[in-house]
């Protein structure tokens, strides 16, 4: 599996670390958001098949954070963006 | 004795004899022989005993699919069991042994398993599990483990060296037969880099390849993963054991891939079809043509398609008498009749071989003719073929389903993974002309084996069906069919055919066999490569390692680091050394390498904003030249890490993290800076390895450092108060940073110099501190002082504790937003009844607190229901004796209470008093001593 880092070019997946999905938005209104919003952000995952957006960290390379769209059923990398 | 070497023919090098041993007996073969071909040439037919029933077994195939001829090769630590004799190239001095026998190979005493067969039939394990467990543990398992099974590992460390490498190519071609060579040369016209791999040893003329085709023989592509291929190159398996690498794991990054993997033959099923001398027809042809070996002297050829017709003439030409051709097809075919007529052999059309005759070797074939009459024909070789199956394992590794092609009675590749194509026989081209599928001709006398390696018979499949298992996957699990190391290469399609026939289904309706990696067994050593023992991962040494080593320090792994644990003097054990080191620090002055704490340089106009958001406590008002303790939470509100951060200028900070979390905190900070708040103008850099940092602690620490500082007045108390920091030069111009912070509770300074000066700084401290009685201290002394001072560390920051639990709730700022704030405010996380940090001290002198012990109310029964917490850290303090830190329910409110410390694993059970976490110098006066 290869990820095309915008800075480093196509690199093996072992250089990257998957950290979390990028489908959820972090509550932005400081600490005022209800606990339910935070709980949803921290804990709830849909775990759906198909194309999903994920955060990958180029730990063994340029240390960029990337937003990667990946088909979690086939592992096909569909898109790589900077966050 | 039946097989023999033909006078001429074959591709082996007849000018180069090779001597080897099998079961202690000396034999001779030729260069190019496999162990199987050389033994067959010497008339050996019996190679081993089977898995469950200890039945005599010979060679079935001539290749990677071999389920029967599994042997143990080489000696001592190099011994490798379960090696396919068909894949072992002989060399001078090779020694091999048959396996899974008790006593001699010809008189295996465990062959009695055959009589216990009903106990070992399919499903036995499942049913037995329902019987009383004691029966299983004491009786069945030991007996079955001893009786069933294959070879045994040497039990010694693997002495071989393995390599890993990556090959990049535009086109990978798997298989260097005629189809593969043609595909490689065709691809080479447009693809700059073509890689051709072949599983077998080169024998005979080398393939003619275009210049841009790289050829790797003895290389098996055993898996396909997400666009990459994994291959095993056998570098020296064909040579005597030596110092060079044995195998190489090759990761192949290929633009596209062409499978030219050919087709594997499946046997026809009949009674005693596992007798030595029953072989696949194509394997017989291979032994004749490739090795110049005739596997028998009198043959019966049993077939259901036209391909083996050629074998009739080849056997006759080799001097093997073909006594009968048995064709399941009514009327047989013109091709078969013609070949048989040319060789003068009778053809029995519409007939089947019902069983092989003979015990340790085939002595004949029993044939049931079309009219039902039965006759026996003498033979020491039954060459049989039920048709070929395209070898498409690699197409199925990613989940694609094979599809049944009725015209060739075989499964072909279905949907292919992206970039993969299949050519030649692997695509089903030209295979099985005239075939009429034949699965089994009924229940014959004697076992008919479907899966030879796992000893699964037609009767086992019938039993599975009778018990209601009719889906192939269920039958597979119930009978273990296809689950041996050969993955049922010769068994899977026959099993589906038999199942379809028994259940009245069409084979096309059944799910075709899908394989999992690896295609062939791969040594764990090859997957591990060089990463074992001391090379399991890189060793990270501190900048004072050399200094510590010269003083005889004992080292310990801490996270990725090797740190000095203690510096024993004379006959001191770890505890005596650590306690002496503590006393030196508390009484005089000591120093310790703390480089392993993560150091992150944070720069930019928004550096302080980032700190405000990632730390729970406030940073905006921290003046330049000051240091502050910080607590970091995770988004879920639990404590993540702690450490000190110093403000070097308005826009530059240097953060320290714990040793264990250094990488994680760096990743977290970058996530915050780049993903959550990309608008922040801040840059982050890990500088852990750039600075050697030493903690100098004790009442004489300032006196020692004054001798090192180029301008001593810069570090006096007025210039550098507690929690101050600054840049300076030491030892005549060496740049340094000094931080007046303390982990030990004593007056202490951390001094940082460029990493290359680490050993030099340690030596300079020893020289400058000699008059004060200075000594280095290790992680044990550090730990004792940490626990004396009640600082939470790794055992308390365990991912399940909150700021409240750790006694750090005062740090949670109410004036700002920070990571984890909202979730940390959840009522359950602030519940005072949660286990929280306290100190413990035994009531009775002599009792020793151990980390991991449980804490219960004094009079409560010793049950889980009354468990109120645990000892997280424990130390043997030279001044206080045994002390501990514990996480105790409602802890801070229970100071003075006597609780029970219970350690059922290590038989500890005594009373202890709950005390404040800080047990040494609670007023903190020693910081200024
Ligand atoms: Zn990169």
Coordinates of N, CA and C in Angstrom, one line a residue, chain B residues 543-742:
Chain B
X543 N 23.8 10.0 25.9 CA 25.1 10.6 25.6 C 26.1 10.4 26.6
X544 N 25.8 9.8 27.8 CA 26.8 9.5 28.8 C 27.0 7.9 28.9
X545 N 26.6 7.2 27.9 CA 26.7 5.8 27.9 C 28.1 5.3 28.2
X546 N 29.0 5.9 27.4 CA 30.4 5.4 27.5 C 30.9 5.7 28.9
X547 N 30.6 6.8 29.5 CA 31.0 7.2 30.8 C 30.5 6.2 31.8
X548 N 29.2 5.8 31.7 CA 28.5 4.9 32.6 C 29.1 3.5 32.5
X549 N 29.4 3.1 31.3 CA 29.9 1.8 31.0 C 31.3 1.7 31.7
X550 N 32.1 2.7 31.5 CA 33.4 2.7 32.1 C 33.4 2.6 33.6
X551 N 32.3 3.1 34.2 CA 32.2 2.9 35.7 C 31.5 1.6 36.1
X552 N 31.2 0.8 35.2 CA 30.6 -0.5 35.5 C 29.1 -0.4 35.8
X553 N 28.4 0.6 35.2 CA 27.0 0.7 35.5 C 26.2 -0.5 34.9
X554 N 25.1 -0.9 35.6 CA 24.2 -1.9 35.0 C 23.1 -1.1 34.3
X555 N 22.8 -1.6 33.1 CA 21.8 -0.8 32.3 C 20.5 -1.5 32.2
X556 N 19.5 -0.7 31.9 CA 18.1 -1.2 31.8 C 17.4 -0.6 30.6
X557 N 16.5 -1.3 30.0 CA 15.8 -0.8 28.8 C 14.6 0.1 29.4
X558 N 14.6 1.3 29.0 CA 13.5 2.2 29.4 C 12.9 2.8 28.1
X559 N 11.7 2.3 27.7 CA 11.2 2.7 26.4 C 12.2 2.2 25.4
X560 N 12.5 3.1 24.4 CA 13.5 2.7 23.4 C 15.0 2.8 23.9
X561 N 15.2 3.3 25.1 CA 16.5 3.7 25.5 C 17.1 2.6 26.4
X562 N 18.5 2.7 26.5 CA 19.2 1.9 27.4 C 19.8 2.9 28.4
X563 N 19.3 2.8 29.7 CA 19.7 3.8 30.7 C 20.5 3.1 31.8
X564 N 21.4 3.9 32.5 CA 22.1 3.4 33.6 C 21.1 3.2 34.7
X565 N 21.1 1.9 35.2 CA 20.1 1.6 36.3 C 20.7 1.8 37.7
X566 N 21.9 1.4 37.9 CA 22.7 1.7 39.1 C 24.1 1.5 38.8
X567 N 25.0 2.0 39.7 CA 26.4 1.9 39.6 C 27.0 1.2 40.8
X568 N 27.0 -0.2 40.7 CA 27.4 -0.9 41.9 C 28.9 -0.7 42.2
X569 N 29.2 -0.7 43.5 CA 30.6 -0.6 44.0 C 30.8 -1.9 44.7
X570 N 31.9 -2.5 44.5 CA 32.3 -3.8 45.2 C 31.2 -4.8 45.0
X571 N 30.7 -5.4 46.1 CA 29.8 -6.5 46.0 C 28.3 -6.0 46.1
X572 N 28.1 -4.7 46.0 CA 26.8 -4.2 46.1 C 25.8 -4.8 45.2
X573 N 24.6 -5.1 45.7 CA 23.5 -5.5 44.8 C 22.7 -4.3 44.4
X574 N 21.7 -4.4 43.6 CA 21.0 -3.2 43.1 C 20.5 -2.4 44.2
X575 N 19.9 -3.0 45.2 CA 19.3 -2.2 46.3 C 20.3 -1.5 47.1
X576 N 21.4 -2.1 47.4 CA 22.5 -1.4 48.2 C 23.0 -0.3 47.4
X577 N 23.2 -0.5 46.1 CA 23.8 0.6 45.3 C 22.8 1.7 45.2
X578 N 21.6 1.4 44.9 CA 20.6 2.5 44.7 C 20.4 3.3 46.0
X579 N 20.4 2.6 47.2 CA 20.2 3.3 48.4 C 21.4 4.2 48.7
X580 N 22.6 3.7 48.4 CA 23.8 4.5 48.6 C 23.7 5.7 47.7
X581 N 23.3 5.5 46.5 CA 23.2 6.7 45.5 C 22.2 7.7 46.1
X582 N 21.0 7.2 46.6 CA 20.1 8.2 47.2 C 20.7 8.9 48.3
X583 N 21.4 8.2 49.2 CA 22.1 8.9 50.3 C 23.1 10.0 49.9
X584 N 23.8 9.7 48.8 CA 24.8 10.6 48.3 C 24.0 11.9 47.8
X585 N 22.9 11.7 47.1 CA 22.2 12.9 46.6 C 21.6 13.7 47.7
X586 N 21.0 12.9 48.7 CA 20.4 13.6 49.8 C 21.4 14.3 50.7
X587 N 22.6 13.7 50.8 CA 23.6 14.2 51.7 C 24.6 15.1 51.1
X588 N 25.0 14.8 49.8 CA 26.1 15.6 49.2 C 25.6 16.1 47.8
X589 N 26.0 15.3 46.8 CA 25.6 15.7 45.4 C 25.7 14.5 44.5
X590 N 24.8 14.3 43.6 CA 24.8 13.2 42.6 C 24.4 13.8 41.3
X591 N 24.6 13.0 40.3 CA 24.1 13.4 39.0 C 23.6 12.2 38.2
X592 N 22.6 12.5 37.3 CA 21.9 11.4 36.6 C 21.6 11.9 35.2
X593 N 21.8 11.0 34.2 CA 21.5 11.4 32.8 C 19.9 11.3 32.6
X594 N 19.4 12.5 32.3 CA 17.9 12.6 32.0 C 17.6 13.0 30.6
X595 N 18.6 12.7 29.7 CA 18.5 13.0 28.3 C 17.2 12.3 27.7
X596 N 16.8 11.2 28.2 CA 15.8 10.4 27.6 C 14.4 11.0 27.7
X597 N 14.2 12.0 28.6 CA 13.0 12.7 28.6 C 12.8 13.4 27.2
X598 N 11.7 13.4 26.7 CA 11.5 14.0 25.4 C 11.7 15.5 25.5
X599 N 12.3 16.1 24.5 CA 12.5 17.5 24.4 C 12.0 18.1 23.1
X600 N 11.1 19.0 23.2 CA 10.5 19.5 22.0 C 10.7 21.1 22.0
X601 N 11.4 21.5 20.9 CA 11.6 22.9 20.8 C 10.4 23.5 20.1
X602 N 9.8 24.5 20.7 CA 8.5 25.1 20.2 C 8.8 26.6 19.9
X603 N 8.7 27.0 18.6 CA 9.0 28.4 18.3 C 7.9 29.0 17.5
X604 N 7.8 30.4 17.6 CA 6.9 31.1 16.7 C 6.1 32.0 17.6
X605 N 5.5 33.0 16.9 CA 4.7 34.0 17.6 C 3.5 33.4 18.4
X606 N 3.0 32.2 17.9 CA 1.9 31.6 18.6 C 2.3 30.4 19.4
X607 N 3.6 30.3 19.8 CA 4.0 29.2 20.6 C 3.3 29.2 21.9
X608 N 3.1 30.3 22.5 CA 2.4 30.3 23.8 C 0.9 30.0 23.7
X609 N 0.3 30.3 22.5 CA -1.1 29.9 22.3 C -1.2 28.4 22.3
X610 N -0.3 27.8 21.6 CA -0.3 26.3 21.5 C -0.2 25.7 22.9
X611 N 0.7 26.2 23.7 CA 0.9 25.7 25.0 C -0.3 25.8 25.8
X612 N -1.0 27.0 25.7 CA -2.2 27.2 26.4 C -3.3 26.2 26.1
X613 N -3.3 25.8 24.8 CA -4.3 24.8 24.4 C -4.0 23.4 24.7
X614 N -2.7 23.0 24.7 CA -2.4 21.6 24.9 C -2.2 21.3 26.4
X615 N -1.8 22.3 27.2 CA -1.7 22.0 28.7 C -2.9 22.4 29.4
X616 N -3.2 21.7 30.5 CA -4.4 22.1 31.3 C -4.2 23.3 32.1
X617 N -3.0 23.6 32.4 CA -2.7 24.8 33.2 C -2.3 26.0 32.4
X618 N -2.2 27.2 33.0 CA -1.9 28.4 32.2 C -0.5 28.6 31.9
X619 N -0.2 29.3 30.8 CA 1.2 29.6 30.3 C 1.4 31.0 29.9
X620 N 0.3 31.7 29.7 CA 0.4 33.1 29.1 C 1.3 34.0 30.0
X621 N 1.2 33.8 31.3 CA 2.0 34.7 32.2 C 3.4 34.2 32.6
X622 N 3.9 33.1 31.9 CA 5.2 32.6 32.3 C 6.3 33.5 31.7
X623 N 7.1 34.1 32.6 CA 8.1 35.1 32.1 C 9.2 34.3 31.4
X624 N 9.9 35.1 30.6 CA 11.1 34.5 29.9 C 12.1 34.2 31.0
X625 N 12.8 33.0 30.9 CA 13.8 32.6 31.9 C 13.2 31.9 33.0
X626 N 11.9 31.4 32.9 CA 11.3 30.6 33.9 C 10.8 29.3 33.4
X627 N 10.6 28.4 34.3 CA 10.2 27.0 33.9 C 8.9 26.8 34.7
X628 N 8.0 26.0 34.1 CA 6.7 25.7 34.8 C 6.4 24.2 34.6
X629 N 5.8 23.6 35.6 CA 5.3 22.2 35.5 C 4.0 22.2 34.7
X630 N 3.8 21.3 33.8 CA 2.6 21.3 33.0 C 1.9 19.9 33.0
X631 N 0.6 19.9 32.9 CA -0.2 18.6 32.8 C -0.9 18.7 31.5
X632 N -0.8 17.6 30.7 CA -1.5 17.5 29.5 C -2.6 16.4 29.5
X633 N -3.8 16.7 29.0 CA -4.8 15.7 29.0 C -5.1 15.2 27.6
X634 N -5.7 14.1 27.4 CA -6.2 13.7 26.1 C -7.5 14.3 25.9
X635 N -8.0 14.2 24.6 CA -9.3 14.7 24.3 C -10.4 14.1 25.2
X636 N -10.2 12.9 25.7 CA -11.3 12.2 26.5 C -11.2 12.7 27.9
X637 N -10.3 13.6 28.3 CA -10.2 14.1 29.6 C -9.3 13.4 30.6
X638 N -8.8 12.3 30.2 CA -7.8 11.6 31.1 C -6.4 12.2 30.9
X639 N -5.6 12.0 31.9 CA -4.3 12.5 31.9 C -3.4 11.8 30.9
X640 N -2.7 12.6 30.1 CA -1.8 12.0 29.1 C -0.4 12.0 29.5
X641 N 0.1 13.1 29.9 CA 1.6 13.2 30.2 C 1.8 14.5 31.0
X642 N 3.0 14.5 31.6 CA 3.4 15.7 32.3 C 4.9 16.0 32.1
X643 N 5.3 17.2 32.5 CA 6.7 17.6 32.4 C 6.8 19.1 32.6
X644 N 8.1 19.5 32.4 CA 8.3 21.0 32.6 C 8.6 21.6 31.2
X645 N 8.2 22.8 31.1 CA 8.5 23.6 29.9 C 9.1 24.9 30.3
X646 N 10.2 25.3 29.6 CA 10.9 26.5 29.9 C 10.7 27.5 28.8
X647 N 10.6 28.8 29.2 CA 10.4 29.9 28.2 C 11.8 30.5 28.0
X648 N 12.4 30.2 26.8 CA 13.7 30.7 26.5 C 13.7 32.2 26.0
X649 N 12.6 32.5 25.3 CA 12.4 33.9 24.8 C 10.9 34.1 24.7
X650 N 10.5 35.2 24.2 CA 9.0 35.5 24.0 C 8.4 34.4 23.1
X651 N 9.2 34.0 22.1 CA 8.6 33.1 21.1 C 9.3 31.7 21.1
X652 N 10.1 31.4 22.1 CA 10.7 30.1 22.1 C 10.5 29.4 23.4
X653 N 10.1 28.1 23.4 CA 9.9 27.3 24.5 C 10.6 26.0 24.3
X654 N 11.1 25.4 25.4 CA 11.5 24.0 25.2 C 10.7 23.1 26.2
X655 N 10.0 22.2 25.7 CA 9.1 21.3 26.5 C 9.8 20.0 26.8
X656 N 9.6 19.5 28.0 CA 10.1 18.1 28.3 C 8.8 17.3 28.5
X657 N 9.0 16.0 28.0 CA 7.9 15.0 28.2 C 8.5 13.9 28.9
X658 N 7.6 12.9 29.4 CA 8.2 11.7 30.0 C 8.9 10.9 28.9
X659 N 9.8 10.0 29.3 CA 10.6 9.2 28.4 C 9.6 8.4 27.6
X660 N 8.7 7.7 28.2 CA 7.8 6.8 27.5 C 6.9 7.5 26.5
X661 N 6.5 8.7 26.8 CA 5.5 9.4 25.9 C 6.1 10.4 24.9
X662 N 7.4 10.4 24.8 CA 8.1 11.5 24.0 C 7.5 11.5 22.6
X663 N 7.5 10.3 21.9 CA 7.0 10.3 20.5 C 5.5 10.6 20.4
X664 N 4.8 10.1 21.4 CA 3.3 10.3 21.4 C 3.0 11.8 21.6
X665 N 3.7 12.5 22.5 CA 3.4 13.9 22.7 C 3.7 14.7 21.5
X666 N 4.9 14.4 20.9 CA 5.3 15.1 19.7 C 4.2 15.0 18.6
X667 N 3.7 13.7 18.4 CA 2.6 13.5 17.4 C 1.4 14.3 17.8
X668 N 1.0 14.3 19.1 CA -0.1 15.0 19.5 C 0.0 16.5 19.3
X669 N 1.2 17.0 19.6 CA 1.4 18.5 19.4 C 1.3 18.9 17.9
X670 N 1.8 18.0 17.1 CA 1.8 18.3 15.7 C 0.4 18.2 15.1
X671 N -0.4 17.3 15.7 CA -1.8 17.1 15.3 C -2.5 18.4 15.7
X672 N -2.3 18.9 16.9 CA -3.0 20.1 17.3 C -2.6 21.3 16.5
X673 N -1.3 21.4 16.2 CA -0.8 22.6 15.4 C -1.1 22.5 14.0
X674 N -1.2 21.3 13.4 CA -1.4 21.3 11.9 C -2.8 20.9 11.5
X675 N -3.5 20.2 12.4 CA -4.9 19.8 12.0 C -5.9 20.6 12.7
X676 N -5.8 20.7 14.0 CA -6.9 21.4 14.8 C -6.8 22.9 14.6
X677 N -5.5 23.4 14.7 CA -5.4 24.9 14.6 C -4.3 25.3 13.6
X678 N -4.5 25.0 12.3 CA -3.5 25.3 11.3 C -3.1 26.7 11.2
X679 N -4.0 27.6 11.7 CA -3.8 29.0 11.6 C -2.7 29.5 12.6
X680 N -2.3 28.7 13.5 CA -1.2 29.1 14.5 C 0.1 29.1 13.8
X681 N 0.9 30.2 14.1 CA 2.2 30.4 13.5 C 3.2 29.8 14.5
X682 N 3.4 28.5 14.4 CA 4.3 27.8 15.4 C 5.0 26.7 14.7
X683 N 6.3 26.5 15.0 CA 7.0 25.4 14.5 C 7.5 24.5 15.6
X684 N 7.5 23.2 15.4 CA 7.9 22.2 16.4 C 9.0 21.3 15.9
X685 N 9.9 21.0 16.8 CA 11.0 20.1 16.4 C 11.4 19.3 17.6
X686 N 11.5 18.0 17.4 CA 12.0 17.2 18.5 C 13.6 17.4 18.6
X687 N 14.0 17.7 19.8 CA 15.5 17.9 20.0 C 16.0 17.0 21.1
X688 N 15.3 15.9 21.3 CA 15.7 15.0 22.4 C 17.1 14.5 22.2
X689 N 17.5 14.2 20.9 CA 18.8 13.7 20.7 C 19.8 14.7 20.5
X690 N 19.4 16.0 20.4 CA 20.4 17.1 20.2 C 21.1 17.5 21.5
X691 N 20.4 17.3 22.6 CA 20.9 17.8 23.9 C 21.2 16.7 24.8
X692 N 22.4 16.7 25.4 CA 22.6 15.8 26.5 C 22.2 16.5 27.8
X693 N 21.3 15.9 28.6 CA 20.8 16.7 29.7 C 21.1 15.9 31.0
X694 N 21.8 16.5 31.9 CA 22.1 15.8 33.2 C 21.5 16.6 34.4
X695 N 20.9 15.8 35.3 CA 20.4 16.4 36.5 C 21.5 16.3 37.5
X696 N 21.8 17.5 38.1 CA 22.8 17.5 39.2 C 22.0 17.9 40.5
X697 N 22.0 17.0 41.4 CA 21.1 17.2 42.6 C 21.8 17.0 43.9
X698 N 21.4 17.7 44.9 CA 21.9 17.6 46.2 C 22.4 18.9 46.8
X699 N 22.6 19.0 48.1 CA 22.9 20.3 48.7 C 24.2 20.9 48.1
X700 N 25.1 20.1 47.6 CA 26.3 20.6 47.0 C 26.3 20.8 45.5
X701 N 25.1 20.7 44.9 CA 25.0 20.8 43.5 C 25.4 22.2 43.0
X702 N 25.0 23.3 43.7 CA 25.4 24.6 43.2 C 26.9 24.8 43.3
X703 N 27.5 24.3 44.4 CA 29.0 24.4 44.5 C 29.7 23.7 43.4
X704 N 29.2 22.6 42.9 CA 29.9 21.8 41.8 C 29.7 22.6 40.5
X705 N 28.5 23.1 40.3 CA 28.2 23.8 39.0 C 28.9 25.1 38.9
X706 N 29.1 25.8 40.1 CA 29.8 27.0 40.1 C 31.3 26.8 39.5
X707 N 31.8 25.6 39.8 CA 33.2 25.3 39.3 C 33.2 25.1 37.8
X708 N 32.0 24.8 37.2 CA 32.0 24.5 35.8 C 31.6 25.7 35.0
X709 N 30.8 26.6 35.6 CA 30.2 27.7 34.8 C 31.4 28.7 34.5
X710 N 31.3 29.2 33.3 CA 32.4 30.2 32.9 C 32.1 31.5 33.7
X711 N 30.9 31.8 34.0 CA 30.6 33.0 34.9 C 29.7 32.5 36.0
X712 N 30.3 32.1 37.1 CA 29.6 31.5 38.2 C 28.5 32.3 38.8
X713 N 28.6 33.6 38.8 CA 27.5 34.4 39.4 C 26.2 34.3 38.6
X714 N 26.3 33.9 37.4 CA 25.0 33.7 36.6 C 24.1 32.7 37.2
X715 N 24.6 31.7 38.0 CA 23.8 30.7 38.5 C 23.5 30.8 40.0
X716 N 24.0 31.9 40.6 CA 23.7 32.1 42.0 C 22.2 32.2 42.2
X717 N 21.8 32.1 43.5 CA 20.3 32.0 43.8 C 19.6 33.3 43.3
X718 N 20.2 34.4 43.4 CA 19.5 35.7 42.9 C 19.4 35.6 41.4
X719 N 20.4 35.2 40.7 CA 20.3 35.2 39.3 C 19.5 34.0 38.7
X720 N 19.5 32.9 39.4 CA 18.8 31.7 39.0 C 18.1 31.1 40.1
X721 N 16.9 31.6 40.4 CA 16.1 31.1 41.5 C 15.4 29.7 41.1
X722 N 14.8 29.1 42.1 CA 14.1 27.9 41.8 C 13.1 28.1 40.7
X723 N 13.1 27.2 39.7 CA 12.2 27.2 38.5 C 12.7 28.3 37.5
X724 N 14.0 28.7 37.6 CA 14.5 29.6 36.6 C 15.3 28.8 35.6
X725 N 15.6 29.4 34.4 CA 16.4 28.8 33.4 C 17.2 29.9 32.7
X726 N 18.3 29.5 32.1 CA 19.0 30.4 31.2 C 20.1 29.7 30.4
X727 N 20.6 30.4 29.4 CA 21.7 29.9 28.5 C 23.0 30.5 29.1
X728 N 24.0 29.7 29.0 CA 25.3 30.1 29.5 C 26.4 29.3 28.9
X729 N 27.6 29.5 29.2 CA 28.7 28.7 28.7 C 29.4 28.1 29.9
X730 N 29.9 26.8 29.7 CA 30.6 26.1 30.8 C 31.9 25.6 30.3
X731 N 32.8 25.2 31.2 CA 34.0 24.6 30.9 C 34.8 25.3 29.8
X732 N 34.8 26.6 29.8 CA 35.6 27.3 28.8 C 34.9 27.4 27.5
X733 N 33.7 27.8 27.4 CA 33.1 28.2 26.2 C 32.1 27.2 25.6
X734 N 31.8 26.1 26.3 CA 30.8 25.1 25.8 C 29.4 25.7 26.0
X735 N 28.6 25.8 24.9 CA 27.3 26.3 25.1 C 26.4 25.4 26.0
X736 N 25.6 25.9 26.8 CA 24.8 25.1 27.7 C 23.5 25.8 28.1
X737 N 22.6 25.0 28.6 CA 21.4 25.6 29.1 C 21.2 25.0 30.5
X738 N 20.8 25.8 31.4 CA 20.6 25.3 32.8 C 19.2 25.6 33.3
X739 N 18.6 24.6 33.9 CA 17.2 24.7 34.4 C 17.2 24.3 35.8
X740 N 16.7 25.2 36.7 CA 16.7 24.9 38.1 C 15.4 24.2 38.5
X741 N 15.4 22.9 38.2 CA 14.2 22.1 38.5 C 14.6 20.9 39.3
X742 N 13.7 20.3 40.0 CA 14.0 19.2 40.9 C 13.0 18.1 40.8

